[in-house]
Short mmCIF file of C-alpha atoms and ligand atoms in Angstrom, two decimals:
data_model
loop_
_atom_site.label_atom_id
_atom_site.label_comp_id
_atom_site.label_asym_id
_atom_site.label_seq_id
_atom_site.Cartn_x
_atom_site.Cartn_y
_atom_site.Cartn_z
CA MET D 4 105.90 127.83 84.00
CA SER D 5 103.20 125.87 82.18
CA LYS D 6 102.43 123.35 84.88
CA GLN D 7 101.86 125.02 88.20
CA SER D 8 100.45 122.13 90.16
CA PRO D 9 100.97 118.37 90.42
CA GLN D 10 99.46 116.57 87.43
CA PHE D 11 97.04 113.70 87.78
CA ARG D 12 95.34 111.23 85.45
CA ARG D 13 92.76 112.95 83.31
CA VAL D 14 90.14 110.37 84.27
CA LEU D 15 90.01 112.03 87.70
CA ASP D 16 88.56 115.18 86.13
CA GLN D 17 85.55 113.26 84.87
CA PHE D 18 84.15 111.85 88.05
CA THR D 19 83.37 112.73 91.58
CA GLY D 20 84.39 110.06 94.08
CA TYR D 21 82.05 107.97 96.18
CA LYS D 22 79.56 110.06 98.16
CA PRO D 23 78.60 108.42 101.44
CA GLY D 24 75.16 108.88 102.99
CA LYS D 25 74.71 112.04 105.05
CA SER D 26 74.15 112.20 108.76
CA PRO D 27 70.98 114.10 109.66
CA ALA D 28 71.02 117.83 110.37
CA ALA D 29 69.30 117.22 113.75
CA PRO D 30 67.70 120.61 114.48
CA GLY D 31 67.07 119.68 118.12
CA GLY D 32 65.49 116.39 119.16
CA ARG D 33 66.37 112.93 117.96
CA SER D 34 67.78 112.29 114.53
CA PHE D 35 67.98 109.19 112.42
CA LYS D 36 70.45 108.12 109.75
CA LEU D 37 68.55 106.19 107.10
CA SER D 38 70.97 106.97 104.28
CA SER D 39 73.55 104.16 104.25
CA ASN D 40 71.68 100.84 104.63
CA GLU D 41 73.47 100.13 107.90
CA SER D 42 72.15 97.87 110.63
CA PRO D 43 70.43 100.02 113.28
CA TYR D 44 71.61 97.69 116.05
CA ASP D 45 74.76 97.98 118.17
CA PRO D 46 77.24 95.11 117.82
CA LEU D 47 76.30 91.91 119.66
CA PRO D 48 78.05 91.68 123.04
CA SER D 49 79.81 88.49 121.93
CA VAL D 50 81.17 90.25 118.84
CA ALA D 51 82.13 93.42 120.75
CA ALA D 52 84.10 91.26 123.22
CA VAL D 53 86.05 89.63 120.39
CA ILE D 54 86.83 93.04 118.88
CA ALA D 55 88.09 94.31 122.26
CA GLU D 56 90.28 91.25 122.66
CA ALA D 57 91.69 91.63 119.14
CA ALA D 58 92.44 95.29 119.90
CA THR D 59 95.10 94.20 122.39
CA GLN D 60 97.15 92.75 119.50
CA VAL D 61 97.10 95.58 116.97
CA ASN D 62 100.85 96.13 117.21
CA ARG D 63 100.99 93.02 114.95
CA TYR D 64 100.07 92.87 111.28
CA PRO D 65 96.92 90.91 110.52
CA ASP D 66 97.02 87.46 108.93
CA ASN D 67 97.42 88.35 105.26
CA THR D 68 95.75 85.08 104.24
CA ALA D 69 92.83 85.58 106.67
CA ALA D 70 93.06 81.84 107.33
CA ALA D 71 90.63 81.63 110.24
CA LEU D 72 88.04 83.73 108.46
CA THR D 73 88.45 81.83 105.20
CA THR D 74 87.93 78.54 107.05
CA ALA D 75 84.85 79.92 108.81
CA ILE D 76 83.36 81.09 105.48
CA ALA D 77 84.21 77.76 103.82
CA ASP D 78 82.47 75.82 106.62
CA ARG D 79 79.45 78.08 106.76
CA PHE D 80 78.77 78.13 103.02
CA GLU D 81 80.11 74.67 102.19
CA VAL D 82 82.60 75.86 99.60
CA PRO D 83 86.30 74.99 99.20
CA PRO D 84 88.66 77.54 100.81
CA GLU D 85 90.35 78.02 97.39
CA HIS D 86 87.07 79.49 96.15
CA ILE D 87 87.18 82.35 98.66
CA ALA D 88 88.82 85.78 98.54
CA VAL D 89 88.34 88.33 101.32
CA GLY D 90 88.54 92.08 100.90
CA CYS D 91 88.10 95.48 102.46
CA GLY D 92 84.32 95.34 102.22
CA SER D 93 82.70 94.17 99.03
CA VAL D 94 83.55 97.60 97.63
CA GLY D 95 87.18 96.63 98.09
CA LEU D 96 86.51 93.37 96.27
CA ALA D 97 84.75 95.21 93.45
CA GLN D 98 87.89 97.31 93.10
CA GLN D 99 90.06 94.18 93.13
CA LEU D 100 87.86 92.62 90.44
CA LEU D 101 88.15 95.71 88.28
CA GLU D 102 91.92 95.86 88.82
CA ALA D 103 92.02 92.25 87.64
CA VAL D 104 90.17 92.92 84.37
CA GLY D 105 90.64 96.64 83.72
CA GLU D 106 92.71 97.77 80.75
CA PRO D 107 92.03 100.02 77.79
CA GLY D 108 89.32 98.39 75.68
CA ALA D 109 87.85 96.25 78.45
CA GLU D 110 84.11 96.70 78.97
CA VAL D 111 82.17 96.38 82.19
CA ILE D 112 78.39 95.99 82.00
CA TYR D 113 76.04 96.91 84.83
CA ALA D 114 72.48 98.07 85.21
CA TRP D 115 71.78 101.73 85.84
CA ARG D 116 70.78 102.97 88.23
CA SER D 117 72.63 100.58 90.50
CA PHE D 118 75.39 100.64 93.09
CA GLU D 119 77.23 103.94 92.70
CA ALA D 120 80.66 102.41 93.30
CA TYR D 121 80.56 100.59 89.93
CA PRO D 122 81.02 103.63 87.65
CA TYR D 123 83.92 105.28 89.38
CA LEU D 124 85.80 102.08 90.16
CA THR D 125 85.42 101.11 86.49
CA ASP D 126 86.78 104.51 85.41
CA LEU D 127 89.70 104.19 87.83
CA ALA D 128 90.55 100.75 86.45
CA ASN D 129 90.84 102.13 82.90
CA ALA D 130 87.87 100.10 81.72
CA ALA D 131 84.76 101.34 79.90
CA SER D 132 81.34 101.33 81.56
CA VAL D 133 78.39 99.96 79.60
CA ARG D 134 75.29 101.01 81.52
CA VAL D 135 72.02 99.27 80.74
CA PRO D 136 68.94 101.17 81.97
CA LEU D 137 66.71 99.44 84.51
CA ARG D 138 63.32 98.29 83.30
CA GLN D 139 60.24 100.37 84.06
CA ASP D 140 59.58 98.21 87.15
CA ALA D 141 63.08 99.10 88.51
CA GLY D 142 64.42 95.59 87.84
CA HIS D 143 67.48 94.58 85.80
CA ASP D 144 66.84 94.34 82.05
CA LEU D 145 68.78 91.10 81.62
CA ASP D 146 67.77 90.77 77.98
CA ALA D 147 69.30 94.13 77.17
CA MET D 148 72.35 93.31 79.30
CA ALA D 149 72.90 90.07 77.36
CA ALA D 150 72.51 92.00 74.11
CA ALA D 151 75.18 94.48 75.29
CA ILE D 152 77.85 91.78 75.61
CA THR D 153 80.70 92.06 73.12
CA GLY D 154 84.04 90.34 72.66
CA ARG D 155 85.47 93.03 74.98
CA THR D 156 83.10 92.37 77.90
CA ARG D 157 85.27 91.30 80.81
CA LEU D 158 82.95 91.79 83.77
CA ILE D 159 79.20 92.04 84.36
CA PHE D 160 77.80 93.16 87.70
CA VAL D 161 74.33 91.94 88.61
CA CYS D 162 73.27 93.65 91.82
CA THR D 163 70.48 91.61 93.42
CA PRO D 164 68.53 92.92 95.23
CA ASN D 165 69.49 96.06 93.39
CA ASN D 166 70.82 99.04 95.33
CA PRO D 167 69.05 101.53 95.35
CA THR D 168 65.73 100.14 94.08
CA GLY D 169 65.50 96.95 96.20
CA THR D 170 64.40 94.93 93.18
CA PRO D 171 65.81 91.39 92.97
CA VAL D 172 66.58 89.25 89.94
CA ARG D 173 64.57 86.02 89.82
CA ARG D 174 65.89 82.50 89.26
CA ALA D 175 64.47 81.71 85.81
CA GLU D 176 65.52 85.01 84.20
CA LEU D 177 68.95 84.86 85.82
CA GLU D 178 69.63 81.30 84.69
CA GLU D 179 68.53 82.18 81.18
CA PHE D 180 70.85 85.19 81.25
CA LEU D 181 73.82 83.24 82.59
CA ASP D 182 73.36 80.71 79.78
CA ARG D 183 73.81 83.55 77.30
CA VAL D 184 77.06 84.92 78.78
CA PRO D 185 80.19 83.64 77.03
CA PRO D 186 82.66 81.75 79.25
CA ASP D 187 85.34 84.46 79.00
CA SER D 188 83.13 87.12 80.61
CA LEU D 189 82.85 87.03 84.40
CA VAL D 190 79.44 87.62 85.99
CA VAL D 191 79.53 88.92 89.56
CA LEU D 192 76.34 88.61 91.58
CA ASP D 193 76.53 91.40 94.15
CA GLU D 194 74.43 90.01 97.00
CA ALA D 195 75.04 92.58 99.74
CA TYR D 196 71.42 92.23 100.91
CA VAL D 197 70.82 88.51 100.40
CA GLN D 198 69.87 87.93 104.04
CA TYR D 199 66.84 90.22 103.64
CA VAL D 200 65.38 88.29 100.69
CA ARG D 201 62.11 86.47 101.39
CA ASP D 202 60.82 85.85 97.86
CA PRO D 203 61.38 82.12 97.19
CA ASP D 204 61.87 82.81 93.47
CA VAL D 205 65.01 84.83 94.18
CA PRO D 206 67.99 82.48 93.98
CA ASP D 207 70.91 82.26 96.37
CA GLY D 208 73.85 82.99 94.07
CA LEU D 209 75.86 80.24 95.73
CA THR D 210 73.54 77.67 94.13
CA LEU D 211 74.28 79.19 90.71
CA TYR D 212 78.05 79.59 90.82
CA ARG D 213 78.86 75.95 91.57
CA ASP D 214 78.61 74.61 88.04
CA ARG D 215 79.43 77.90 86.31
CA PRO D 216 83.14 78.78 86.24
CA ASN D 217 82.40 82.35 85.09
CA VAL D 218 80.05 83.24 87.94
CA ALA D 219 81.13 84.64 91.31
CA VAL D 220 79.23 85.95 94.32
CA LEU D 221 80.04 89.01 96.41
CA ARG D 222 78.95 89.13 100.04
CA THR D 223 79.58 91.61 102.83
CA PHE D 224 79.66 91.72 106.61
CA SER D 225 78.56 95.37 106.50
CA LYS D 226 74.79 95.06 106.31
CA ALA D 227 72.98 92.10 107.93
CA TYR D 228 76.01 91.24 110.07
CA GLY D 229 76.34 94.83 111.29
CA LEU D 230 80.08 95.37 110.74
CA ALA D 231 80.03 98.32 108.32
CA GLY D 232 82.64 100.19 110.36
CA LEU D 233 85.18 97.37 110.14
CA ARG D 234 85.22 96.88 106.34
CA VAL D 235 85.17 93.21 105.45
CA GLY D 236 83.53 91.27 102.66
CA PHE D 237 84.21 88.19 100.59
CA LEU D 238 83.97 86.75 97.11
CA ILE D 239 83.10 83.16 96.31
CA GLY D 240 84.02 81.98 92.85
CA HIS D 241 85.90 79.19 91.17
CA GLN D 242 89.58 78.83 91.95
CA PRO D 243 90.97 80.80 88.95
CA VAL D 244 88.64 83.71 89.75
CA ALA D 245 89.41 83.77 93.48
CA GLU D 246 93.11 83.48 92.73
CA ALA D 247 93.09 86.40 90.30
CA ILE D 248 91.26 88.52 92.85
CA ARG D 249 93.70 87.64 95.60
CA LYS D 250 96.55 88.82 93.35
CA THR D 251 95.10 92.33 93.21
CA MET D 252 94.71 92.61 96.98
CA LEU D 253 96.47 95.38 98.82
CA PRO D 254 98.60 93.60 101.47
CA PHE D 255 96.89 93.30 104.86
CA THR D 256 93.72 94.86 103.48
CA VAL D 257 91.41 93.12 105.98
CA ASN D 258 92.53 94.28 109.40
CA SER D 259 92.77 92.04 112.44
CA LEU D 260 89.69 93.47 114.23
CA ALA D 261 87.62 92.89 111.10
CA GLN D 262 88.85 89.32 110.68
CA ALA D 263 88.09 88.43 114.30
CA ALA D 264 84.70 90.16 114.27
CA ALA D 265 83.68 88.46 111.03
CA VAL D 266 84.51 85.01 112.45
CA ALA D 267 82.54 85.87 115.61
CA SER D 268 79.61 87.11 113.51
CA LEU D 269 79.39 83.83 111.62
CA ALA D 270 79.41 82.05 114.99
CA ALA D 271 76.56 84.31 116.17
CA GLU D 272 74.71 84.24 112.86
CA SER D 273 71.38 82.99 114.19
CA GLU D 274 71.23 85.92 116.63
CA LEU D 275 72.07 88.36 113.83
CA LEU D 276 69.44 86.84 111.57
CA GLU D 277 66.79 87.45 114.26
CA ARG D 278 67.59 91.13 113.88
CA VAL D 279 67.34 90.82 110.12
CA GLU D 280 63.87 89.32 110.60
CA LEU D 281 62.82 92.41 112.60
CA VAL D 282 64.04 94.65 109.78
CA VAL D 283 62.17 92.56 107.20
CA LYS D 284 58.93 92.94 109.20
CA GLU D 285 59.53 96.68 109.46
CA ARG D 286 60.27 96.88 105.74
CA ASP D 287 56.92 95.35 104.93
CA ARG D 288 55.17 97.65 107.41
CA VAL D 289 56.90 100.78 106.06
CA ARG D 290 56.14 99.88 102.46
CA SER D 291 52.47 99.26 103.12
CA GLU D 292 52.14 102.48 105.13
CA LEU D 293 53.78 104.40 102.29
CA LEU D 294 51.41 102.80 99.79
CA GLY D 295 48.57 103.80 102.11
CA GLN D 296 49.87 107.39 102.11
CA GLY D 297 49.61 107.36 98.32
CA TRP D 298 53.27 106.91 97.32
CA SER D 299 54.32 104.48 94.66
CA VAL D 300 56.93 102.10 96.10
CA PRO D 301 58.37 99.19 94.10
CA PRO D 302 58.42 95.86 95.94
CA THR D 303 61.74 95.50 97.81
CA GLU D 304 63.72 92.50 99.04
CA ALA D 305 66.45 94.55 100.75
CA ASN D 306 66.73 96.64 103.94
CA PHE D 307 65.55 99.79 102.16
CA VAL D 308 62.69 101.16 100.12
CA TRP D 309 62.82 103.23 96.94
CA LEU D 310 60.63 106.18 96.06
CA PRO D 311 60.92 106.97 92.34
CA LEU D 312 60.36 110.72 92.74
CA GLY D 313 62.31 111.91 89.72
CA GLU D 314 63.18 115.61 89.84
CA ARG D 315 61.52 115.95 93.24
CA SER D 316 64.04 113.60 94.88
CA ALA D 317 66.37 116.26 96.26
CA GLY D 318 63.49 118.33 97.65
CA PHE D 319 61.96 115.33 99.37
CA ALA D 320 65.31 114.39 100.93
CA GLU D 321 65.75 117.96 102.12
CA ALA D 322 62.33 117.88 103.79
CA CYS D 323 63.20 114.61 105.54
CA ASP D 324 66.50 116.10 106.65
CA GLN D 325 64.67 119.04 108.21
CA ALA D 326 62.59 116.50 110.14
CA GLY D 327 65.80 114.90 111.49
CA VAL D 328 65.79 111.94 109.12
CA SER D 329 68.59 111.64 106.59
CA VAL D 330 67.72 109.63 103.49
CA ARG D 331 69.60 109.15 100.24
CA PRO D 332 68.52 111.18 97.19
CA TYR D 333 69.60 110.09 93.73
CA GLN D 334 68.59 113.13 91.74
CA PRO D 335 66.87 112.90 89.23
CA ASP D 336 65.72 109.32 89.78
CA GLY D 337 64.51 108.72 93.30
CA VAL D 338 65.20 108.48 97.00
CA ARG D 339 66.40 105.44 98.93
CA ILE D 340 65.35 105.08 102.56
CA THR D 341 67.01 102.54 104.85
CA ILE D 342 64.74 100.50 107.12
CA ALA D 343 65.84 100.70 110.73
CA ASP D 344 64.15 100.24 114.12
CA PRO D 345 60.46 101.14 114.56
CA GLU D 346 61.15 104.55 116.12
CA ALA D 347 63.34 105.67 113.23
CA ASN D 348 60.94 104.25 110.67
CA ASP D 349 58.04 106.08 112.32
CA ALA D 350 60.01 109.33 112.18
CA PHE D 351 60.49 108.78 108.46
CA LEU D 352 56.84 107.86 107.88
CA ALA D 353 55.78 111.05 109.67
CA ALA D 354 58.11 113.12 107.46
CA ALA D 355 56.72 111.42 104.35
CA ALA D 356 53.13 111.99 105.48
CA ALA D 357 53.87 115.68 106.06
CA TYR D 358 55.38 116.13 102.59
CA PRO D 359 52.91 117.99 100.39
CA HIS D 360 53.44 116.39 96.99
CA ARG D 361 52.74 112.67 96.83
CA SER D 362 53.59 110.64 93.77
C1 PLP G 10 76.54 98.23 100.78
C2 PLP G 10 76.86 97.53 99.49
C3 PLP G 10 78.02 96.82 99.34
C4 PLP G 10 78.93 96.57 100.47
O1 PLP G 10 79.78 97.44 100.79
P1 PLP G 10 80.96 97.12 101.80
O2 PLP G 10 82.13 97.65 101.08
O3 PLP G 10 81.04 95.65 101.99
O4 PLP G 10 80.61 97.85 103.03
C5 PLP G 10 78.28 96.17 98.15
N1 PLP G 10 77.42 96.21 97.17
C6 PLP G 10 76.26 96.85 97.29
C7 PLP G 10 75.31 96.82 96.17
C8 PLP G 10 75.96 97.54 98.45
O5 PLP G 10 74.81 98.19 98.54
#
C-alpha cells in the first residue's frame, strides 16, 4: 500500500492556482469590489436583450467557428478573418498559446510582476518561465527581456498596460525590442486594457503586428466591454499563429451567450467607450487625490492604480477590506485598486486617507 491516493503531475505541487479578487467583507453598509478590474456598470440594455434572446437557444451547441463574432471583429479592426482566434477570455487564449508552444525545454519570457496567469499556465504547459524584473519605475525592462532570449524562447508576453502596475510600453522602445526578437519566437502583446490608454506614445498593437509575422495581440471583452462573466476574448496574429491557436482550442469553448453578447458589444462600442471615458476621468482624479494624500502612485494607463507598498501591502488591503472596499494585495510588492464609479472610488480614497502609514 504505497500509493494511497490518486497520483497527479508533480508540477501541481509547486504552484497554487489562479486566485481571483476577493469580494469585500461588508461589515454593514455598502461594499465595493475593486479587486478584479471589472467594469462597474451593468450590461447595456441592448446587450442584455441579446443575451436573453440567445438564452432561449442554449439547448444547441454554440457555433464552434464563432463565425459571426469573427466577422464582426474582422470588420471592426480591419483584419482578415484568418488572422483571428477567439477563446474563453484572453486567459483561455493565453492557455491555448502555451499549449501550442509548451514542451520540455521551451522557454516563456515575461516581466515580473505581471499578470498572475502567466506563471501557472506556463508551468501547466510544461514550459519554463523566464521572469524579468520590472524596472524601478514599474515598467517593462525590454532591454533585459531581449537579453534573456535564447534559442529555446518560444513565447514572450508583453503586458501593456501592465497588470498590476498600470505602466504601458511606449512605441519607440517596443519597436526597438521587436526588432531584436528572432522570427521563431512569438511576441504576444496582452492589451486587456487598451481602451483606457490615453498616452499618444503608447502604440495600438494592431499597428505593430501587421508587418511582423511573429507578433500577435490579445484582447478581451471582459474589461472595457463589461462582459467578464461571459468569458470571451480574441487573438489577432498572422494566419499561421491564429491557426496554431485554433488547433489548441477546447471544442465549443466560447459559449453562445458570449458570442452573441460580444457581437452586440462591438455594435454598441461607442456607448461602451463613453463609460470607459468616465473611468479614465476617475482614474486621473483618484491618482491625483492619492498623490495629494502623500502616497506614491506610478502613472497608470489602465482602469486601476498601483500602490507599491512592499511588505505593508497585505495590511493595507486588510484595512480597506474592513472599510468595505476589497482591493488586490500582491504581497510583498504592492496593492492594485480598480477604478470604478465615483461612489466606490470615494470609499476607497476615504479608506486610504484613514490608513496611518503613508508611503
Ligand atoms: C483581465 C486580464 C485579462 C483578461 O482576462 P479574460 O480571461 O479575458 O477575462 C488578460 N490579460 C490581462 C493582463 C488581464 O489583466
